[in-house]
Coordinates of C-alpha atoms in Angstrom, one line a residue:
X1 CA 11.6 65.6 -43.8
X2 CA 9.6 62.1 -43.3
X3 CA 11.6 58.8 -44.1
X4 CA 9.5 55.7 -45.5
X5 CA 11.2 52.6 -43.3
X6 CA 10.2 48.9 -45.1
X7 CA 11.1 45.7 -43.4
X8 CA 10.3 42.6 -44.4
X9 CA 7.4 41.3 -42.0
X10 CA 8.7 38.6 -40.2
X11 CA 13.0 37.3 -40.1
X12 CA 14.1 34.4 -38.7
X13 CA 17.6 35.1 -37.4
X14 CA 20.7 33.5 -35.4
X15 CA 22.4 30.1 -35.6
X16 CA 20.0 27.2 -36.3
X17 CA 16.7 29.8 -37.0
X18 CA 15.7 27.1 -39.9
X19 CA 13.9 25.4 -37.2
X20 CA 11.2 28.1 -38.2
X21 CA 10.6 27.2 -41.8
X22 CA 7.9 24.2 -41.0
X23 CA 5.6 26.7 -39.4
X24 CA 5.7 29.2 -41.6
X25 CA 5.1 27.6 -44.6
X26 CA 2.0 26.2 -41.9
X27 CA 1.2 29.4 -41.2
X28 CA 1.4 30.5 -45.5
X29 CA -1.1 27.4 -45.8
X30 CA 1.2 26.2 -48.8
X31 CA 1.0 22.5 -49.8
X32 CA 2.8 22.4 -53.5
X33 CA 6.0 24.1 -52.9
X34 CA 8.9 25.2 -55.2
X35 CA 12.5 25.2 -54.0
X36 CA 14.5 27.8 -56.2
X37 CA 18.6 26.9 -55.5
X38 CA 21.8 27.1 -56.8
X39 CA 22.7 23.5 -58.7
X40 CA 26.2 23.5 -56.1
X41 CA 23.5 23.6 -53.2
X42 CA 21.9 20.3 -54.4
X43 CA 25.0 18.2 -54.8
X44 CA 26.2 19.6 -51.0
X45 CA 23.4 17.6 -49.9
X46 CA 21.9 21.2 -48.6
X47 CA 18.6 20.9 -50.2
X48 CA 17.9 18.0 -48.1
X49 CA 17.5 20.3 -44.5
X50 CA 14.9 22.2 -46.5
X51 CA 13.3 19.5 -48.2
X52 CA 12.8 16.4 -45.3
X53 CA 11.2 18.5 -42.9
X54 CA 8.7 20.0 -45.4
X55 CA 7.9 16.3 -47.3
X56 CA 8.0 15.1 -43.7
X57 CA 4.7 17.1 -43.3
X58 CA 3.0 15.5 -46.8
X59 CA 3.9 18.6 -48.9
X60 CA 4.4 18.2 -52.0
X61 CA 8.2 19.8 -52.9
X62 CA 9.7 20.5 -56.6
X63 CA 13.3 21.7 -57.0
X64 CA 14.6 23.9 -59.5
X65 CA 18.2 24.0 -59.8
X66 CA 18.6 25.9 -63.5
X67 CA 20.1 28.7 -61.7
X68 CA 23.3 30.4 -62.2
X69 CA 26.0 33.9 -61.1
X70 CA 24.6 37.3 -62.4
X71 CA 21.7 35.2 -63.9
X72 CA 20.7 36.5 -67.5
X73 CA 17.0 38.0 -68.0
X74 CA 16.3 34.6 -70.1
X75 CA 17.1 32.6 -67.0
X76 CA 14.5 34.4 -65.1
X77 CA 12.1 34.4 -68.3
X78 CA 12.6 30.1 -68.5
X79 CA 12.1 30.2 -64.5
X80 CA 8.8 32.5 -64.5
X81 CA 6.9 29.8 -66.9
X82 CA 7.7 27.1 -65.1
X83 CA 6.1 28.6 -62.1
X84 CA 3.0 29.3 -63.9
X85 CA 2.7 25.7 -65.7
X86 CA 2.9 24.0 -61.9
X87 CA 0.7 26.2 -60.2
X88 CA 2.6 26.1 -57.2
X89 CA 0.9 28.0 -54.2
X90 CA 4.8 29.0 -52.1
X91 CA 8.0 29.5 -53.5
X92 CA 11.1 29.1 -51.1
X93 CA 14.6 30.9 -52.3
X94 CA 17.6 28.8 -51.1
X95 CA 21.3 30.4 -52.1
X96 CA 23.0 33.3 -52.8
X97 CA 21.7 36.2 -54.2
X98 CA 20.9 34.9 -57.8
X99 CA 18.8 32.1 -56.0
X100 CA 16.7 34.7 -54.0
X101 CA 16.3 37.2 -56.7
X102 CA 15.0 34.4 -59.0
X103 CA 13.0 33.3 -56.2
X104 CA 11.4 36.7 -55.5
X105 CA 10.6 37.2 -59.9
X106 CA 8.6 33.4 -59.7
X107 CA 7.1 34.6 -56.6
X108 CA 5.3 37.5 -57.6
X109 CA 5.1 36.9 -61.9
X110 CA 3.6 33.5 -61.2
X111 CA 0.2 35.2 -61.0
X112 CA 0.9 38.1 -63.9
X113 CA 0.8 38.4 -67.6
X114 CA 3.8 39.2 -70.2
X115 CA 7.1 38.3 -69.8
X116 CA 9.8 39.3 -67.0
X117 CA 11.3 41.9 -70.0
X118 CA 7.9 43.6 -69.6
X119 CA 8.7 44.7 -65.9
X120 CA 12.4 46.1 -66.6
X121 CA 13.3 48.9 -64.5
X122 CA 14.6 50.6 -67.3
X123 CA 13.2 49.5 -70.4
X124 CA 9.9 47.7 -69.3
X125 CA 6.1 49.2 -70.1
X126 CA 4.3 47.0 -67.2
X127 CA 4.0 47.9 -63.3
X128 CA 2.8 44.4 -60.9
X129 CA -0.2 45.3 -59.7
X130 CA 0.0 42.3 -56.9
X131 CA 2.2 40.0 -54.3
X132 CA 1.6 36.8 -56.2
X133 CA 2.8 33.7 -54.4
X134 CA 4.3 33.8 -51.2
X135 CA 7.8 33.7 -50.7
X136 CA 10.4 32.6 -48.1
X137 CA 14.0 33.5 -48.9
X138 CA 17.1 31.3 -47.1
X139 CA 19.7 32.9 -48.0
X140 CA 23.4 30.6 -47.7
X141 CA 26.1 33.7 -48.1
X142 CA 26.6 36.9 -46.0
X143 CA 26.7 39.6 -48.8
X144 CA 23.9 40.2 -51.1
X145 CA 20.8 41.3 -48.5
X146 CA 18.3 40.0 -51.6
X147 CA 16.3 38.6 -48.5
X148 CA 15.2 41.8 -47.2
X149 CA 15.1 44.0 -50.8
X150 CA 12.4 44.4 -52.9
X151 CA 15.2 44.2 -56.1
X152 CA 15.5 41.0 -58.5
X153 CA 18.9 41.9 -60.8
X154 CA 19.2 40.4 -64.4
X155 CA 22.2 40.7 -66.5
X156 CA 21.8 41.6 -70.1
X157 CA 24.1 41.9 -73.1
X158 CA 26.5 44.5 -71.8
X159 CA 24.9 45.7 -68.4
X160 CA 22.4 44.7 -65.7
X161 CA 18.5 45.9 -65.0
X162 CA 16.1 45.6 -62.7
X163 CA 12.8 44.8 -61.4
X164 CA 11.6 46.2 -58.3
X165 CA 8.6 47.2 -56.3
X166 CA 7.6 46.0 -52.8
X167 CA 5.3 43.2 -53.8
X168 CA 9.0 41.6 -54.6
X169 CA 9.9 41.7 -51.1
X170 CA 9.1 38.3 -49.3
X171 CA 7.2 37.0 -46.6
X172 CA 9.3 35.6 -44.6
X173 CA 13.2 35.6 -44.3
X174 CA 15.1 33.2 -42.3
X175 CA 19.3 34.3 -42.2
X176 CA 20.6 31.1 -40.4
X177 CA 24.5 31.5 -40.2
X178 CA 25.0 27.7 -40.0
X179 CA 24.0 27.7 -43.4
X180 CA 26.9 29.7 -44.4
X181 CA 29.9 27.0 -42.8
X182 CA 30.8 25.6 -45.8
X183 CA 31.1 28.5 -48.1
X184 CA 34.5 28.8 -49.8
X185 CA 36.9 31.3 -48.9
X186 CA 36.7 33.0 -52.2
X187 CA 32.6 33.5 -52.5
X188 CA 33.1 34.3 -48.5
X189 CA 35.1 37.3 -49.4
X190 CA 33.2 38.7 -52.6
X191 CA 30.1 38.2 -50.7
X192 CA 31.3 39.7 -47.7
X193 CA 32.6 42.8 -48.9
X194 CA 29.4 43.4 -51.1
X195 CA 27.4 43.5 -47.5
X196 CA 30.0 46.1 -46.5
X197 CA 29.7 48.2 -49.5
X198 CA 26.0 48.1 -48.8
X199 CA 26.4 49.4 -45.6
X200 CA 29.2 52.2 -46.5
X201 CA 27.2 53.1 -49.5
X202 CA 23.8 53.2 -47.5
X203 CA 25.8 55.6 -45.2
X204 CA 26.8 57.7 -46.8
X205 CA 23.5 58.1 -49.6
X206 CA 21.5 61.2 -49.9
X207 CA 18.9 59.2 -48.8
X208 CA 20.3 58.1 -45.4
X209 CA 18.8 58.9 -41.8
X210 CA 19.1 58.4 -38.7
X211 CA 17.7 54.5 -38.5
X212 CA 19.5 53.7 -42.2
X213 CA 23.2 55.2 -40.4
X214 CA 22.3 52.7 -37.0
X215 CA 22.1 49.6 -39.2
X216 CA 24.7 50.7 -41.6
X217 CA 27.4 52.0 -38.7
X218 CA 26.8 48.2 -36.5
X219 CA 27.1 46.3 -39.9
X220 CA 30.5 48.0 -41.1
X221 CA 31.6 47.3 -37.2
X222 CA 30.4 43.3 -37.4
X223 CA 31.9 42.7 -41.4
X224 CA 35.0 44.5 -40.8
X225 CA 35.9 43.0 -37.6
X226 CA 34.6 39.1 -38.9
X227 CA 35.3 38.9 -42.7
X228 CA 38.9 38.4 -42.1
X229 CA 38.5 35.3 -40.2
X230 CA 35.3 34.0 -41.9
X231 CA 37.2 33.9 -45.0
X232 CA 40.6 31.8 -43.5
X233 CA 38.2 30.1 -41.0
X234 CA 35.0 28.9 -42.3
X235 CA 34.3 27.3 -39.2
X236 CA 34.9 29.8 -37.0
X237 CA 31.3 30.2 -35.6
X238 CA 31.3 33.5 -34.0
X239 CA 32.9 35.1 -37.6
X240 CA 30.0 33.7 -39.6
X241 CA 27.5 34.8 -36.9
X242 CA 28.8 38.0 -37.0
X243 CA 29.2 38.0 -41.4
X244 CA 25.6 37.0 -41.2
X245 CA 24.3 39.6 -38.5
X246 CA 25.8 42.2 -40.6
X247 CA 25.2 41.7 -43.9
X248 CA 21.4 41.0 -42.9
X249 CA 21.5 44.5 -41.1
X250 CA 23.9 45.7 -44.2
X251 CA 20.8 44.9 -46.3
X252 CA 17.8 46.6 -44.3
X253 CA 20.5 49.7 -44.5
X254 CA 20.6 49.6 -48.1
X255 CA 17.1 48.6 -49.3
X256 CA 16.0 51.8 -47.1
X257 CA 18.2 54.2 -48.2
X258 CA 20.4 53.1 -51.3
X259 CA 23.1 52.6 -52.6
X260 CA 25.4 54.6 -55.3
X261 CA 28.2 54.7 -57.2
X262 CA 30.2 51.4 -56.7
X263 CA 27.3 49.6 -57.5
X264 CA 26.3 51.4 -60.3
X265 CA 29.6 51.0 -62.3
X266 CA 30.1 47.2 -60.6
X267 CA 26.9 46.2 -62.8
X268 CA 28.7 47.1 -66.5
X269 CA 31.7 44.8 -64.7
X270 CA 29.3 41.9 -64.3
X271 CA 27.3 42.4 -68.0
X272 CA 31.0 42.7 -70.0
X273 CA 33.1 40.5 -67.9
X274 CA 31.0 38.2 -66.4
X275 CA 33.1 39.4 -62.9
X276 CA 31.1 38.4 -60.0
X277 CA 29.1 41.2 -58.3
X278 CA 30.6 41.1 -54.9
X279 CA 33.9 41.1 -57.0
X280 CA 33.3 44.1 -58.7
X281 CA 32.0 45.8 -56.5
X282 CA 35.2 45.2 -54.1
X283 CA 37.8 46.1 -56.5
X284 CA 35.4 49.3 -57.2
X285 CA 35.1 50.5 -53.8
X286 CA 38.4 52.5 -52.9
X287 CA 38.6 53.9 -56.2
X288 CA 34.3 55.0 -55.9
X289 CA 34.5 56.6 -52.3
X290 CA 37.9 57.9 -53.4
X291 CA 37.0 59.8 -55.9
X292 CA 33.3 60.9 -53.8
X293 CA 35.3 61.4 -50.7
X294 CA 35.2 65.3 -50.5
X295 CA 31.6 65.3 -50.4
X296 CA 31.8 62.8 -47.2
X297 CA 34.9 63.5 -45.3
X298 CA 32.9 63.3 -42.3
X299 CA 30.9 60.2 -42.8
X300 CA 33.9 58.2 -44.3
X301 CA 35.9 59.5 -40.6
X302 CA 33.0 57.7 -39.2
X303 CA 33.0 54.4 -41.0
X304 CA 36.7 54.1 -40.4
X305 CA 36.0 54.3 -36.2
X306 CA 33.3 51.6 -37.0
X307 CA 35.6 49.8 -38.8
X308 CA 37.6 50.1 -35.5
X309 CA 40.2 52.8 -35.7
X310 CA 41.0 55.3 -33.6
X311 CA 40.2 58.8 -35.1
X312 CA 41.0 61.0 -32.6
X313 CA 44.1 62.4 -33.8
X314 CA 42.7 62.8 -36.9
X315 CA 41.4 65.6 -39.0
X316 CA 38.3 65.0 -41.2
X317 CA 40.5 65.2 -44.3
X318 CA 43.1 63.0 -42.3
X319 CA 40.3 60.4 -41.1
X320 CA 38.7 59.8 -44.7
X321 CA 42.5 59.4 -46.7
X322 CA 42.8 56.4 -43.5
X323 CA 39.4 55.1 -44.6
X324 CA 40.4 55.1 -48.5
X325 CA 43.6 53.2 -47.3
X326 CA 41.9 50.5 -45.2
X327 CA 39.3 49.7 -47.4
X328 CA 41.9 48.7 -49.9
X329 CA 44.1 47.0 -47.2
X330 CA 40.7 45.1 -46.4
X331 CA 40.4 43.9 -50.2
X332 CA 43.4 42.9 -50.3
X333 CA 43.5 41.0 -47.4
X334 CA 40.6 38.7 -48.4
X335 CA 42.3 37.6 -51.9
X336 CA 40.5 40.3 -53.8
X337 CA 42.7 41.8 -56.7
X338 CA 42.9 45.8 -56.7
X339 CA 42.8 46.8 -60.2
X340 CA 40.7 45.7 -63.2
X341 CA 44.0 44.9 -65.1
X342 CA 44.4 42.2 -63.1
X343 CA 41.2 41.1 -63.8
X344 CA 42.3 41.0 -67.5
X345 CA 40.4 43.8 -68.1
X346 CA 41.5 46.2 -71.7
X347 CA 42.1 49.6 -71.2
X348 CA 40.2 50.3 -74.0
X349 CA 37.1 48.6 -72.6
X350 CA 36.9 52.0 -70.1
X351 CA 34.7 53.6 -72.9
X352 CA 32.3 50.8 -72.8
X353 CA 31.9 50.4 -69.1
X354 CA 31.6 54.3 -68.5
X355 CA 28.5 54.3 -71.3
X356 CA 27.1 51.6 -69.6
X357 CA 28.0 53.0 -66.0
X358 CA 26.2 56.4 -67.0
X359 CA 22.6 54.7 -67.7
X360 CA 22.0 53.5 -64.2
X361 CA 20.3 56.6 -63.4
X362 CA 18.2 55.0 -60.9
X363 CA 21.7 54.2 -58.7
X364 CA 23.9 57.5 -59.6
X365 CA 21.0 59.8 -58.3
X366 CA 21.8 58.7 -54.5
X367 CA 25.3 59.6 -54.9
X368 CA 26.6 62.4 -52.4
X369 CA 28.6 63.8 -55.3
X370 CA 26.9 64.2 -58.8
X371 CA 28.8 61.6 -61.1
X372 CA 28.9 62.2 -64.8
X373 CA 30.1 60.1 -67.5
X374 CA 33.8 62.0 -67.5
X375 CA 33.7 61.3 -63.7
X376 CA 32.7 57.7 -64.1
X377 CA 35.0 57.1 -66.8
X378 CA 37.9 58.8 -64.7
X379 CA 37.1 55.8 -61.7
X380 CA 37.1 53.3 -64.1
X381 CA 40.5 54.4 -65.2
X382 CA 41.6 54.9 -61.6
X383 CA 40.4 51.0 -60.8
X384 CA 42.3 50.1 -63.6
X385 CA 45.4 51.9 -63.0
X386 CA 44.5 50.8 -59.1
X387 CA 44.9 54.4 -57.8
X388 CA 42.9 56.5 -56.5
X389 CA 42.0 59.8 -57.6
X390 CA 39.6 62.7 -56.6
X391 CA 37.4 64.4 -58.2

């Protein structure tokens, strides 16, 4: 069995790699350039160490701040014409993961017809035909990956869809932890353990192999051991090196071999409650591999030595129940509440999620364990309950 293995062509990583940006937007030949950024970003001053050096060359910079959590598809329909009207020749994504993946949609739409609704993973008649624009993504959190994924997510009325295909993945990305000091301790955490779900779900995926388990395996070792302190120590310089090294190989794990169930049912979380995704995907994740673990005893005995406990003593059964535990001591630990009651969440919204839950398709199909709606609806009511069943 052959494995397809996409990076993006060239990253820019380690403390202070945003040196690089003036030469490759050189090298890209760009001269009107669009800054896509979260509006927080721009007050913080932050836009400034992308803008001076570029302007400092005689390029010709236009920020666009209208960009906001779980963005809606109208965001990235308002963004999309704007990119067209300027006729800007580079786009650079500055942010967390909304930023990029609104970055990535201008990028490649600026040079297509029809609307971003058009393109919909799931609903959507067009496929791009082209790159578009080029694109350099700077991402400011450790958690999403949307640097090195060819995914832009929009929410919609009650869910989340996508558009994806390589042409959305950019030219360059530059993953510069010193842009991550001064993150708060709350979006520190949610990001954070959204990288480490990528990595755990990449792991254990029907579509894993050996080069998706090497990336996965060193990020669940670097988040594990560094989110802890990232998140009471923003400072800390070694922890954020390590959240950024790991959620950037978390990312190349996941965009090559998938992810699953937690994310799947985390996007009906983020369309109906407006939860952050790194949220619900935390508060989803013992309760997901939980319920999955039979079909990945092994693998999950595996993520709990990376996650850096001894095993040896341990059966399989033994070694995966430990995991289960862990993952929800490491949730807790980082402020992150462990059911969706305390999220204010109805009981009798469980119907609603597990409808929406059953339509990502595209997600559920890389699950080690089939999930069907009676299974999805049965972790929802675990998450709520916050205990974990099995299947």
């Amino acid at each position: 069995m052959s494995n397809k293995i996409t990076f993006v062509p060239i990253s820019y990583t380690g403390w202070d790699s945003l040196d690089h940006l003036v030469s490759e937007v050189e090298r890209l030949n760009a001269s009107n350039i669009l800054i896509v950024t979260d509006p927080f970003l721009e007050e913080l001053g932050m836009t400034n160490k992308i803008i001076e050096p570029l302007q400092a060359q005689g390029w010709k910079t236009t920020v666009y701040t209208e960009v906001v959590p779980e963005p809606p598809l109208e965001v990235g329909e308002k963004l999309v014409a704007f990119t067209r009207e300027h006729k800007f020749d580079l786009v650079i994504g500055l942010g967390g993961g909304s930023a990029l993946d609104l970055a990535k949609l201008a990028g490649v739409l600026a040079t297509h017809e029809g609307k971003v609704a058009d393109y919909l993973n799931l609903t959507g008649s067009r496929t791009l035909t082209h790159k578009g624009i080029p694109k350099i993504l700077i991402p400011t959190t450790s958690g999403t990956g949307s640097e090195v994924t060819n995914i832009s997510v929009l929410s919609l009325e009650s869910s989340k869809d996508v558009v994806t295909h390589d042409y959305l993945l950019p030219d360059v990305a530059i993953v510069d932890p010193a842009l991550t000091t001064s993150l708060p301790p709350k979006v520190t955490a949610a990001t954070g353990i959204d990288a480490l779900t990528h990595a755990i779900e990449a792991y254990v995926s029907k579509n894993a192999n050996p080069v998706t388990d090497a990336l996965a395996l060193q990020a669940i070792r670097l988040i594990s051991g560094s989110i802890r302190t990232a998140v009471a120590d923003g400072e800390n310089k070694e922890a954020r090196m390590d959240m950024s090294y790991g959620s950037y190989l978390a990312g190349l794990s996941f965009f090559n071999a998938g992810v699953a169930g937690v994310h799947a049912l985390a996007y009906p979380l983020g369309g109906q409650f407006h939860i952050s995704h790194g949220e619900s995907n935390a508060v989803l994740l013992p309760y997901v591999m939980g319920y999955i673990r039979q079909s990945c005893e092994k693998r999950m005995k595996d993520i709990l030595e990376a996650m850096g406990f001894s095993s040896n003593q341990l059966s399989q059964e033994e070694a995966s129940l430990k995991c289960i535990d862990e993952l929800k001591k490491l949730v807790a630990d980082v402020g992150i509440p462990l059911s969706l009651k305390e999220f204010g969440i109805q009981e009798d919204a469980l119907d609603s999620l597990a409808d929406d839950g059953i339509k990502q398709k595209r997600i559920l199909a890389r699950s080690p364990m089939p999930l069907e709606r009676e299974d999805i609806f049965a972790i929802y009511q675990a998450a709520f309950k916050g205990e974990v069943v099995e299947k």
